CSV table of C-alpha atoms in Angstrom, one decimal:
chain,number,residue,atom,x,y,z
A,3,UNK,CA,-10.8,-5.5,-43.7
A,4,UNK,CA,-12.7,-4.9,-46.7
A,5,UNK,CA,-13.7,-1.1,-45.2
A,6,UNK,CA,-9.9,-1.0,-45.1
A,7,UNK,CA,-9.4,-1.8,-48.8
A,8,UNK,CA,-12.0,0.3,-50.0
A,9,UNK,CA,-10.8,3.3,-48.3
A,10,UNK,CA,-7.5,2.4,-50.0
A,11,UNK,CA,-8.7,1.8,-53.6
A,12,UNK,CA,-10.9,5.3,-52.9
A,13,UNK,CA,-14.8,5.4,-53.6
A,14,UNK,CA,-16.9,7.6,-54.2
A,15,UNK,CA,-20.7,9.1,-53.0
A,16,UNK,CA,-23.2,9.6,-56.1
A,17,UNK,CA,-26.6,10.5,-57.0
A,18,UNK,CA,-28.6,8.7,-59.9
A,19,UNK,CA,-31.7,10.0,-61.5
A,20,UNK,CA,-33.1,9.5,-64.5
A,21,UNK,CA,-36.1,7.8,-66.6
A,22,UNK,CA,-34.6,4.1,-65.3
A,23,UNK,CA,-32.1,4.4,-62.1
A,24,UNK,CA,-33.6,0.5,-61.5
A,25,UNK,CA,-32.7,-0.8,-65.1
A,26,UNK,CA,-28.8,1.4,-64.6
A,27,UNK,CA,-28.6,-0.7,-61.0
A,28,UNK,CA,-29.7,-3.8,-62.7
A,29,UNK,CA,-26.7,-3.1,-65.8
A,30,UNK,CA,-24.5,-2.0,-63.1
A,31,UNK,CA,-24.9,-5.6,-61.3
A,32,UNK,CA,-24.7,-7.1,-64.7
A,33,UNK,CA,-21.0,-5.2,-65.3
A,34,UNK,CA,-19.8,-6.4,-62.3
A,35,UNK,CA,-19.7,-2.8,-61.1
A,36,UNK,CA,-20.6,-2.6,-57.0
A,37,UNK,CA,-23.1,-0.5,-55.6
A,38,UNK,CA,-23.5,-0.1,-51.8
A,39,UNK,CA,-25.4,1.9,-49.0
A,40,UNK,CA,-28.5,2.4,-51.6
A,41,UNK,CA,-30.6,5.3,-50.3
A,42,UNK,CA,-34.0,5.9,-51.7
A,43,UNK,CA,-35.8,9.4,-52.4
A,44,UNK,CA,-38.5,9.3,-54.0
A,45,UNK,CA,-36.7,9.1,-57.8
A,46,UNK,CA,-33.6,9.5,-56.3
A,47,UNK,CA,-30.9,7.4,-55.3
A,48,UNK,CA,-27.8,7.8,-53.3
A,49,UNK,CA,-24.9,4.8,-53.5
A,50,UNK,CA,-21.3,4.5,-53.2
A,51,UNK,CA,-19.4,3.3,-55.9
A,52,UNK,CA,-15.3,2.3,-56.5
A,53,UNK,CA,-13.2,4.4,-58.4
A,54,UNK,CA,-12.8,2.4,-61.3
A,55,UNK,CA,-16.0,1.2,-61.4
A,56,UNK,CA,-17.0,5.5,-61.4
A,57,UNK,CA,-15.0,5.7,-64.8
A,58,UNK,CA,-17.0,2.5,-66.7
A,59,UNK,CA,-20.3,4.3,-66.2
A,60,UNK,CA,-20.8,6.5,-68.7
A,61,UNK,CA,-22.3,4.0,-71.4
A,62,UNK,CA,-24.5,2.4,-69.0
A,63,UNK,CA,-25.8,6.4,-67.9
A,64,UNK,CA,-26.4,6.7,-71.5
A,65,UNK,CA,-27.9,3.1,-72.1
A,66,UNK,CA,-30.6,3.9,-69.5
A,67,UNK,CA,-31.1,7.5,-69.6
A,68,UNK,CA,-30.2,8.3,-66.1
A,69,UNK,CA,-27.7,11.6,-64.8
A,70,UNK,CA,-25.0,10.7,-62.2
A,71,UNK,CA,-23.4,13.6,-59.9
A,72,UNK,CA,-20.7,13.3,-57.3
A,73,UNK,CA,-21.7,14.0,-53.7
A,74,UNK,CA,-19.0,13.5,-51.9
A,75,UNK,CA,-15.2,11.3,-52.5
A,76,UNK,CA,-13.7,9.1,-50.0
A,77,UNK,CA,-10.1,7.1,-49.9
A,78,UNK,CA,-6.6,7.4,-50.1
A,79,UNK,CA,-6.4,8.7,-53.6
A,80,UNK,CA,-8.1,12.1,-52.5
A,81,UNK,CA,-6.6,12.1,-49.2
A,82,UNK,CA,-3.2,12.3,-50.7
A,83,UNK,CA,-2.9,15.2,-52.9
A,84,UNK,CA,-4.7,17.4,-50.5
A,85,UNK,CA,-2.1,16.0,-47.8
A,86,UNK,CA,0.8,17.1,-50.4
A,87,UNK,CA,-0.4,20.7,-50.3
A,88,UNK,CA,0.0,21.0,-46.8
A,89,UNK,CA,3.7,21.0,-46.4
A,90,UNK,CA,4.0,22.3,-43.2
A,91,UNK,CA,2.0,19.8,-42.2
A,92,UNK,CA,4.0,16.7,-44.0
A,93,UNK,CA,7.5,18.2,-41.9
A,94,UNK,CA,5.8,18.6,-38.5
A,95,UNK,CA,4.6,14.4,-39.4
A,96,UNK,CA,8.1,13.8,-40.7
A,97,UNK,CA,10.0,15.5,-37.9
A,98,UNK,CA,7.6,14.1,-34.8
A,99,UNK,CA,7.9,10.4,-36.7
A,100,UNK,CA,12.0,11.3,-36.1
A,101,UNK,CA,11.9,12.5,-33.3
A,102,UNK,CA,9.9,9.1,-32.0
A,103,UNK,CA,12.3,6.8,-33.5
A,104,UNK,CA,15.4,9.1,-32.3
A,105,UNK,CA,14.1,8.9,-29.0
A,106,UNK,CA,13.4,5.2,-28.5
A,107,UNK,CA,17.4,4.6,-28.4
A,108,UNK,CA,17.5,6.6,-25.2
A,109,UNK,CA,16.3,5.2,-21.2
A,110,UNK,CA,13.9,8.4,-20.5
A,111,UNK,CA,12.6,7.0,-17.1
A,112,UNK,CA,14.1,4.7,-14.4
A,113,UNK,CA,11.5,3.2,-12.4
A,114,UNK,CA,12.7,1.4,-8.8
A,115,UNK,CA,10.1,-1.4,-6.9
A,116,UNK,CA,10.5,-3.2,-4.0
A,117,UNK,CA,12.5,-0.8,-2.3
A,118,UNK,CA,11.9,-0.7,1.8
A,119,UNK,CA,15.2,-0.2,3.8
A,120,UNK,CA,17.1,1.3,0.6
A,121,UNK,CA,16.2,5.0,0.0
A,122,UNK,CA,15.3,6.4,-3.6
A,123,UNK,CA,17.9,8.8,-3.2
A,124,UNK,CA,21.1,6.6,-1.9
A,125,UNK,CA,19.7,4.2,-5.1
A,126,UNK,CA,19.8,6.9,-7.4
A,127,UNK,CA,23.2,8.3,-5.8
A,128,UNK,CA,24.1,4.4,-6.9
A,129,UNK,CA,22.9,4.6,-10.7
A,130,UNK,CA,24.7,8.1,-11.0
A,131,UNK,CA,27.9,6.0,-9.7
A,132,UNK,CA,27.5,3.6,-12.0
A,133,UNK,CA,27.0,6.0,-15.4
A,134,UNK,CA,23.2,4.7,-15.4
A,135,UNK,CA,21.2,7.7,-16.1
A,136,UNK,CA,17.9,8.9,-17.7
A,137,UNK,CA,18.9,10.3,-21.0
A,138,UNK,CA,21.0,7.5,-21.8
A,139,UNK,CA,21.8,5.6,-24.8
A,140,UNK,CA,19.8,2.1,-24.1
A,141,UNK,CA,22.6,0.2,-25.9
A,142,UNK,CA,25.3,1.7,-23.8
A,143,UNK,CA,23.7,-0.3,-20.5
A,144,UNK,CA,24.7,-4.0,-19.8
A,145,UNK,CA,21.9,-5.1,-17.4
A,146,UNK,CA,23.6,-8.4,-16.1
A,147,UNK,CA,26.3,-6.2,-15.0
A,148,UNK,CA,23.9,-3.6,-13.3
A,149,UNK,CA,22.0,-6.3,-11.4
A,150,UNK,CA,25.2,-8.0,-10.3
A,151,UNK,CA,26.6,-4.9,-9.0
A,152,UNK,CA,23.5,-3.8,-7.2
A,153,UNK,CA,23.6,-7.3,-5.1
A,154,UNK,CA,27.5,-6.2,-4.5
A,155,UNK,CA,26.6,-2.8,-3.1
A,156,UNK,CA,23.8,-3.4,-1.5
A,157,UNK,CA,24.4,-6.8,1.2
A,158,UNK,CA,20.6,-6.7,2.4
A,159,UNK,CA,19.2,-7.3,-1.5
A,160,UNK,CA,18.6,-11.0,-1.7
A,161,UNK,CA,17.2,-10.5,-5.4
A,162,UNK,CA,17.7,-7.8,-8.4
A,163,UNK,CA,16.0,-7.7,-11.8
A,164,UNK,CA,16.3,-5.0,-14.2
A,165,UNK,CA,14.2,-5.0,-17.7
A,166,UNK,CA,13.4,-2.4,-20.4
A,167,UNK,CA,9.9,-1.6,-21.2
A,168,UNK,CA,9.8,0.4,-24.5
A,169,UNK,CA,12.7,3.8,-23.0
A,170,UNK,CA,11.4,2.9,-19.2
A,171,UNK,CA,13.9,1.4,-17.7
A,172,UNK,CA,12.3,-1.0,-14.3
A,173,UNK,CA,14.3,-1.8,-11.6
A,174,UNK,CA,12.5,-4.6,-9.1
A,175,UNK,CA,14.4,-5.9,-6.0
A,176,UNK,CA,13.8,-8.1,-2.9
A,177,UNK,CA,15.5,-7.0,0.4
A,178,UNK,CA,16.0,-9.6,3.2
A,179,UNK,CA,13.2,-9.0,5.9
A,180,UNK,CA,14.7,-11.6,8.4
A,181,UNK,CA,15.7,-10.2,11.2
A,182,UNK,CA,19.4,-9.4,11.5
A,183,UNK,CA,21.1,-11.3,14.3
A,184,UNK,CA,23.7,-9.2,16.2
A,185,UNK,CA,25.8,-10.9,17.8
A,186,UNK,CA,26.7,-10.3,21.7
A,187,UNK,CA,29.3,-10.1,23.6
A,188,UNK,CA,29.7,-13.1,25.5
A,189,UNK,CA,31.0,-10.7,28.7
A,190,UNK,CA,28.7,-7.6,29.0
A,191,UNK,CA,30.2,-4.4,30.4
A,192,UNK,CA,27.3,-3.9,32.6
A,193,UNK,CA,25.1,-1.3,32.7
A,194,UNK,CA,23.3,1.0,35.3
A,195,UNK,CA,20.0,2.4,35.0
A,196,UNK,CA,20.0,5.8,36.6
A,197,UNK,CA,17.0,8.6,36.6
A,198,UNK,CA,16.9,11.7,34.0
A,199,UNK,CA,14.5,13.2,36.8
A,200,UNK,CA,14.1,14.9,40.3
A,201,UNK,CA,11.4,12.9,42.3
A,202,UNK,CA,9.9,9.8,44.0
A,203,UNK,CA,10.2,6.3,43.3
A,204,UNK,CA,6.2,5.2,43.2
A,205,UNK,CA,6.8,1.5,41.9
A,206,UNK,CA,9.9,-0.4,41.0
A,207,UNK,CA,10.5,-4.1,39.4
A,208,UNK,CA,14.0,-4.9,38.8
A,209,UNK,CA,14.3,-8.2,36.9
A,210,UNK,CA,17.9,-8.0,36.5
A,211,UNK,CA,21.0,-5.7,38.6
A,212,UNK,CA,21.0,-4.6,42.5
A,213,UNK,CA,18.3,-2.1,43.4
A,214,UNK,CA,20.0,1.1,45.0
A,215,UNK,CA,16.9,2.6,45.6
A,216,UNK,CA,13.4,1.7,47.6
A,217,UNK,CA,9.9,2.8,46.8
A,218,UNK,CA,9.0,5.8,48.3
A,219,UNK,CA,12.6,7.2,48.4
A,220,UNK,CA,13.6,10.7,46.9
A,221,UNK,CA,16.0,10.6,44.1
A,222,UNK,CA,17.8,13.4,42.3
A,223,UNK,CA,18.8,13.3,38.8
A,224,UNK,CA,21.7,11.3,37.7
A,225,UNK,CA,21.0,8.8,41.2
A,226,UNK,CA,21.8,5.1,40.3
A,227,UNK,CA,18.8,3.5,40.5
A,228,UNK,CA,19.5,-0.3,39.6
A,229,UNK,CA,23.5,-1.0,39.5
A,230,UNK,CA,24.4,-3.7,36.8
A,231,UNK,CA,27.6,-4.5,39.6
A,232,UNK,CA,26.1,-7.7,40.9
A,233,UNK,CA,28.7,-8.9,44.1
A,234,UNK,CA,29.2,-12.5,44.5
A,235,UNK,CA,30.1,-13.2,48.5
A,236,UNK,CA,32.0,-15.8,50.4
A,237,UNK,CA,30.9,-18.4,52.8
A,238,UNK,CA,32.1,-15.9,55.0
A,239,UNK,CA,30.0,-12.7,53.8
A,240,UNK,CA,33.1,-11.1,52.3
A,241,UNK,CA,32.7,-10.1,48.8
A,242,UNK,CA,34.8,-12.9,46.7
A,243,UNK,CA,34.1,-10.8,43.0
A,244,UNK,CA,31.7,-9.1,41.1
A,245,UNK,CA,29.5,-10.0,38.0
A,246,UNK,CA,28.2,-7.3,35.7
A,247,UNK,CA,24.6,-7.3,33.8
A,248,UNK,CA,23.3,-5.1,32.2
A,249,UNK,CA,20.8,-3.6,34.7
A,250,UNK,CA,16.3,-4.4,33.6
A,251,UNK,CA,13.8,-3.2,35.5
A,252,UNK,CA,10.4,-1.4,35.3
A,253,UNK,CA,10.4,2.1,37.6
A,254,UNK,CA,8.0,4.4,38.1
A,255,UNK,CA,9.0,8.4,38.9
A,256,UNK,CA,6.6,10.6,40.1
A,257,UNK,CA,8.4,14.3,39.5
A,258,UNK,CA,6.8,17.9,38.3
A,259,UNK,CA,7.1,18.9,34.8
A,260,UNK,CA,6.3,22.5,33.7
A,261,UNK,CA,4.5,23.7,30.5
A,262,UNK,CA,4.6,27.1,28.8
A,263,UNK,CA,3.6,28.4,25.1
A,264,UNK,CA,2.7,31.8,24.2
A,265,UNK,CA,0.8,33.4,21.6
A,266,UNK,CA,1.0,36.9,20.3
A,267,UNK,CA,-1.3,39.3,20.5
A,268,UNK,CA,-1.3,41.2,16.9
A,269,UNK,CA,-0.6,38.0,14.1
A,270,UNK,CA,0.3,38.8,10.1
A,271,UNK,CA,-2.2,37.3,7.3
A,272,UNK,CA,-2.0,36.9,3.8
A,273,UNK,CA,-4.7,38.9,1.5
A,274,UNK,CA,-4.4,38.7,-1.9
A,275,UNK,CA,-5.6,41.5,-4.0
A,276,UNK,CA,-6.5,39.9,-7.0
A,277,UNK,CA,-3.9,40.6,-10.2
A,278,UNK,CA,-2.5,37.8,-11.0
A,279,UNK,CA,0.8,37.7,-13.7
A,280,UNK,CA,1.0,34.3,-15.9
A,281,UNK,CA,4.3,32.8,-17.0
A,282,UNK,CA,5.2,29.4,-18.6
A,283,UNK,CA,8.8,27.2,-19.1
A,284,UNK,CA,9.7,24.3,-20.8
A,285,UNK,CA,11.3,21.8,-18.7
A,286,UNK,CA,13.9,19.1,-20.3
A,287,UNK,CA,14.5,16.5,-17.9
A,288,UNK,CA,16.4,18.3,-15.0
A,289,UNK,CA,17.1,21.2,-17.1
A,290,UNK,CA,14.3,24.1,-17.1
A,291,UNK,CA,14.2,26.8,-19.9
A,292,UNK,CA,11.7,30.3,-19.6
A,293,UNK,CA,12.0,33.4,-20.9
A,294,UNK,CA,14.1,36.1,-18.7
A,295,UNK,CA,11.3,38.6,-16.6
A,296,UNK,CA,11.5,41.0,-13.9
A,297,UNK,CA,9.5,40.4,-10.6
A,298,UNK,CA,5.8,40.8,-11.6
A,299,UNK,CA,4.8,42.5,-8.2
A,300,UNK,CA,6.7,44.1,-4.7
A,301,UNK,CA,5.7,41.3,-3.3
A,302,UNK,CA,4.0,37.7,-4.5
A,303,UNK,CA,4.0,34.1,-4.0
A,304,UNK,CA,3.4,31.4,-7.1
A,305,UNK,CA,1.8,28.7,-8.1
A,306,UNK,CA,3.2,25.9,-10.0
A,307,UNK,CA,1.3,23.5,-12.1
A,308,UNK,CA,2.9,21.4,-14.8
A,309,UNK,CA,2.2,18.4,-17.0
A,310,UNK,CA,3.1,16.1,-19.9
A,311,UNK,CA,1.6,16.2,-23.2
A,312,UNK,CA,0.3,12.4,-23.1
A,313,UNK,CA,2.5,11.4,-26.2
A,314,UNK,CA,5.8,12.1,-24.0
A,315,UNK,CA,4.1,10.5,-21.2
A,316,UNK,CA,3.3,7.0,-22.9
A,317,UNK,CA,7.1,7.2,-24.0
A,318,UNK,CA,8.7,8.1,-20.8
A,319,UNK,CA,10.0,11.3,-22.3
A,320,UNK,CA,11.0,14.0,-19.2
A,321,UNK,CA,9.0,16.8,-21.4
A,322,UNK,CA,7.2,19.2,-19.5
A,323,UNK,CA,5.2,22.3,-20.2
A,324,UNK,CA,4.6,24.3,-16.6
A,325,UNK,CA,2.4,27.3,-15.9
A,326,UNK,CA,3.8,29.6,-13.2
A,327,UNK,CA,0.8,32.0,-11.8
A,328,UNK,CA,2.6,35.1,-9.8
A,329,UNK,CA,-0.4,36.3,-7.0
A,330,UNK,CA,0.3,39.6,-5.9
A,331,UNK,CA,-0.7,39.7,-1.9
A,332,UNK,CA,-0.4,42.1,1.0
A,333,UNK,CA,0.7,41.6,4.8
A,334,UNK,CA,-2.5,42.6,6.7
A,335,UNK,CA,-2.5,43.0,10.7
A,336,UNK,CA,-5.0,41.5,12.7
A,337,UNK,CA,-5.3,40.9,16.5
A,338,UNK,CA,-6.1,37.9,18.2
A,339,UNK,CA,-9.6,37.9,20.4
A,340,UNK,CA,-9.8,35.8,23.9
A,341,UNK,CA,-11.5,33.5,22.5
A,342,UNK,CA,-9.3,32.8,19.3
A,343,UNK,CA,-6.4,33.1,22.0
A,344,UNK,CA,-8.0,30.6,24.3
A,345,UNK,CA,-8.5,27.5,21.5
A,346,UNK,CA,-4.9,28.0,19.5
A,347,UNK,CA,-3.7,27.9,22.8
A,348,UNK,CA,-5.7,24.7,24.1
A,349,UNK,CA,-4.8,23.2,21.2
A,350,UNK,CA,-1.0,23.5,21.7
A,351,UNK,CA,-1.7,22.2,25.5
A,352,UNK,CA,-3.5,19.2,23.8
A,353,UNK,CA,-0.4,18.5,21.8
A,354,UNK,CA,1.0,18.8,24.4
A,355,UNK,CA,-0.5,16.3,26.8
A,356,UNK,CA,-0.7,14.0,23.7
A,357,UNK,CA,2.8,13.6,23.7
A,358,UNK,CA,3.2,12.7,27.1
A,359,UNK,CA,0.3,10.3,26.6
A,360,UNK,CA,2.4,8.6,24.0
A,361,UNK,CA,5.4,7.9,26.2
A,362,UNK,CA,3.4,6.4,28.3
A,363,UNK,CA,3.5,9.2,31.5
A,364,UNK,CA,0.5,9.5,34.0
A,365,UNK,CA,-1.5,12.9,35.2
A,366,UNK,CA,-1.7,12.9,38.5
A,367,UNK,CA,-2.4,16.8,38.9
A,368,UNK,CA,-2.4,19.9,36.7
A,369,UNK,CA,-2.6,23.5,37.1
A,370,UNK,CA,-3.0,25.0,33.7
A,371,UNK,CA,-3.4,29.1,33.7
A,372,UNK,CA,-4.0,31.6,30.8
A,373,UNK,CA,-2.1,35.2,31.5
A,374,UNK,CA,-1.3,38.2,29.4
A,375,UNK,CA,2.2,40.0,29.1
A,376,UNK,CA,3.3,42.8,27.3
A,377,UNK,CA,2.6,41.7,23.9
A,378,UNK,CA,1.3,38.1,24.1
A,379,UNK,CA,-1.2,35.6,25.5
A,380,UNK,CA,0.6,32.8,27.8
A,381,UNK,CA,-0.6,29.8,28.9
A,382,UNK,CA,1.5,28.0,31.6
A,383,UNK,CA,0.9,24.9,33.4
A,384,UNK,CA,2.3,22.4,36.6
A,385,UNK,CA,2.2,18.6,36.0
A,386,UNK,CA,2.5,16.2,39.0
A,387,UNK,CA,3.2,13.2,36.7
A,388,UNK,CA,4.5,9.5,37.4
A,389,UNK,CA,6.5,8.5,34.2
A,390,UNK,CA,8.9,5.8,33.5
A,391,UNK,CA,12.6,6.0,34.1
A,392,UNK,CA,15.7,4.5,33.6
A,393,UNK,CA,18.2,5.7,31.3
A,394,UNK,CA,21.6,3.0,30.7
A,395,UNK,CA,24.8,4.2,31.6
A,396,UNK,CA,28.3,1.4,31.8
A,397,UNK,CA,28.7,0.6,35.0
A,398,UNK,CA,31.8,1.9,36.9
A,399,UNK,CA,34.4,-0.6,37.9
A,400,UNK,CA,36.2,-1.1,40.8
A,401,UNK,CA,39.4,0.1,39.3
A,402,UNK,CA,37.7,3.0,37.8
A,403,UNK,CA,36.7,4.3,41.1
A,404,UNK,CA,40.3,3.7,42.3
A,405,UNK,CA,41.7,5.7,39.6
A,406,UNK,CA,39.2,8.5,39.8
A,407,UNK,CA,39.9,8.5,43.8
A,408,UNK,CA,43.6,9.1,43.0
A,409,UNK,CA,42.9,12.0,40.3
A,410,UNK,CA,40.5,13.6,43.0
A,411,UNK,CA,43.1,13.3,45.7
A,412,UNK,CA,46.0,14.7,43.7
């Protein structure tokens, strides 16, 4: 604090030398004048001193025969008048100082927490609905009313809270992670389970439905596997009705599946030559503003970096400076050897085999061969695989049948 108020009363660095510099200290003390950072060569001394206090020495310098010259000023006083001449200095101050206060009435970044189920863009299709906007006037936007109207459009939000920080305007909500309950039907359709496969039942577990099929038998795709028709019978073995479920159990298909991926022979790479062509923009918010060019070579690609001077980015201002750099590059041909050929195309068979890995299918046997055609490398391969099956499909009525019997027999 009292670095604070010398700066602003101004002070000054001297040098005192003379036939007594400890007699004009000692008068200087006795004046009530202060003296501080005393520096010591040989005869000579170096002090700061106030401003007033500067102007009240003159009888003590003559008193005690010492010679006082200014080194160096410091304070307010001398920072002023050099700050006056500057005037394009003082309206690039006054215009950034307006420019700060002008912008902290707008909301210059909407920030969104907590989101899970709800996407950033349907949320910001919501704010665009609702007039809420970056590049808004901040006392144009009732916040009660926007949190009430998110939990109206938005059932699985259990809690909404929306709060300015400085122009940044923070959105945080809760969404209901209980598990929705659906509801079901208290009388099921039914439902088959049939195969998406030619092959051989290898295992079967039906925990609910009538198995059509046995293991070991030889189905065709589309066969009903497990029917969700369930017949209840008389005393006397007749069937009285039926019940319909929808049709569970665990099957096992073994079937052949094919694989094939090629891979040309001659491939096109990128080369870049070198010359580069820089451009920059100005982006406001969505809006992006640079000078009018022509393309910079036949053929290019860019790259894009941008930032925010750290004065828009503490305010939430959607100022950007970009840099574009234009590459100039050339199509070159190159051919692929066996050996490239052979791991590109192992690795799209380990893909591949990954997949089928992941949906749970067995290898029983493969057959994987590497050919040549008229332009490419080909890899092809046989699969004797045991993969579950199973897919639903609504079970067909007795009166269904009886309809589609008619239609068939007119």
């Amino acid at each position: 604090m009292i670095k604070f108020l010398k700066y602003i009363r101004g002070y000054l660095r001297i040098r005192i030398w003379g036939f007594s510099p400890e007699r004009f200290m000692n008068l200087c003390s006795n004046k009530g004048i202060l003296l501080w950072d005393i520096i010591r060569d040989g005869d000579v001394y170096t002090m700061n001193i106030s401003l007033k206090g500067f102007w009240e020495l003159r009888p003590i310098l003559r008193k005690t025969g010492t010679r006082a010259v200014i080194l160096e000023r410091y304070g307010l006083p001398f920072f002023l008048p050099e700050l006056l001449k500057r005037k394009v200095f003082i309206l690039g101050l006054f215009l950034a100082l307006a420019f700060w206060i002008l912008s902290s009435f707008y909301i210059w970044d909407i920030e969104l927490n907590g989101n899970y189920q709800i996407t950033e863009d349907v949320f910001e299709s919501f704010l665009k609905e609702n007039a809420v906007r970056v590049g808004m006037r901040i006392d144009s936007l009732d916040i009660e009313e926007l949190e009430k109207q998110i939990r109206r459009t938005f059932p699985q939000i259990t809690w909404a809270s929306a709060k300015l920080s400085g122009t940044k305007l923070l959105i945080d909500i809760k969404e209901n992670d209980a598990p929705i309950l659906v509801e079901k039907p208290a009388v099921t359709p039914g439902t088959d389970l049939i195969t998406e496969y030619d092959g051989t039942v290898v295992a079967m577990i039906v925990r609910k439905g009538v198995p059509q099929v046995a293991i070991g038998d030889v189905v065709e795709k589309g066969t009903i596997l497990v029917e969700g028709k369930v017949p209840v019978y008389n005393e006397d073995q007749t069937i009285r009705e039926y019940q319909y479920v929808d049709a569970d159990a665990d099957i096992l298909l073994e079937h052949q599946i094919q694989f094939t991926e090629s891979l040309p022979f001659d491939y096109i790479k990128k080369e870049y030559t070198g010359r580069e062509k820089k451009s920059h923009y100005l982006k406001l918010g969505e809006k992006t503003y640079k000078l009018p060019e022509n393309p910079p070579f036949l053929v290019y690609d860019s790259l894009i970096k941008e930032s925010r001077p750290l004065a828009f980015e503490k305010l939430s201002i959607p100022i950007f400076w970009g840099e574009v750099i234009n590459r100039e590059y050339q199509d070159v041909e190159y051919r692929h050897s066996l050996e490239e050929a052979k791991m590109l195309l192992n690795q799209k068979l380990m893909d591949f085999l990954t997949d089928l890995e992941e949906k749970g299918v067995q290898i029983i046997e493969k057959d994987v061969r590497i050919d040549t055609n008229n332009d490419s490398w080909v890899i092809s391969g046989d699969f004797l695989v045991q993969e579950p099956v199973g897919k639903s499909l609504e079970t067909v009525r007795p009166e269904q049948e009886e309809a589609n019997q008619e239609e068939t027999d007119e």
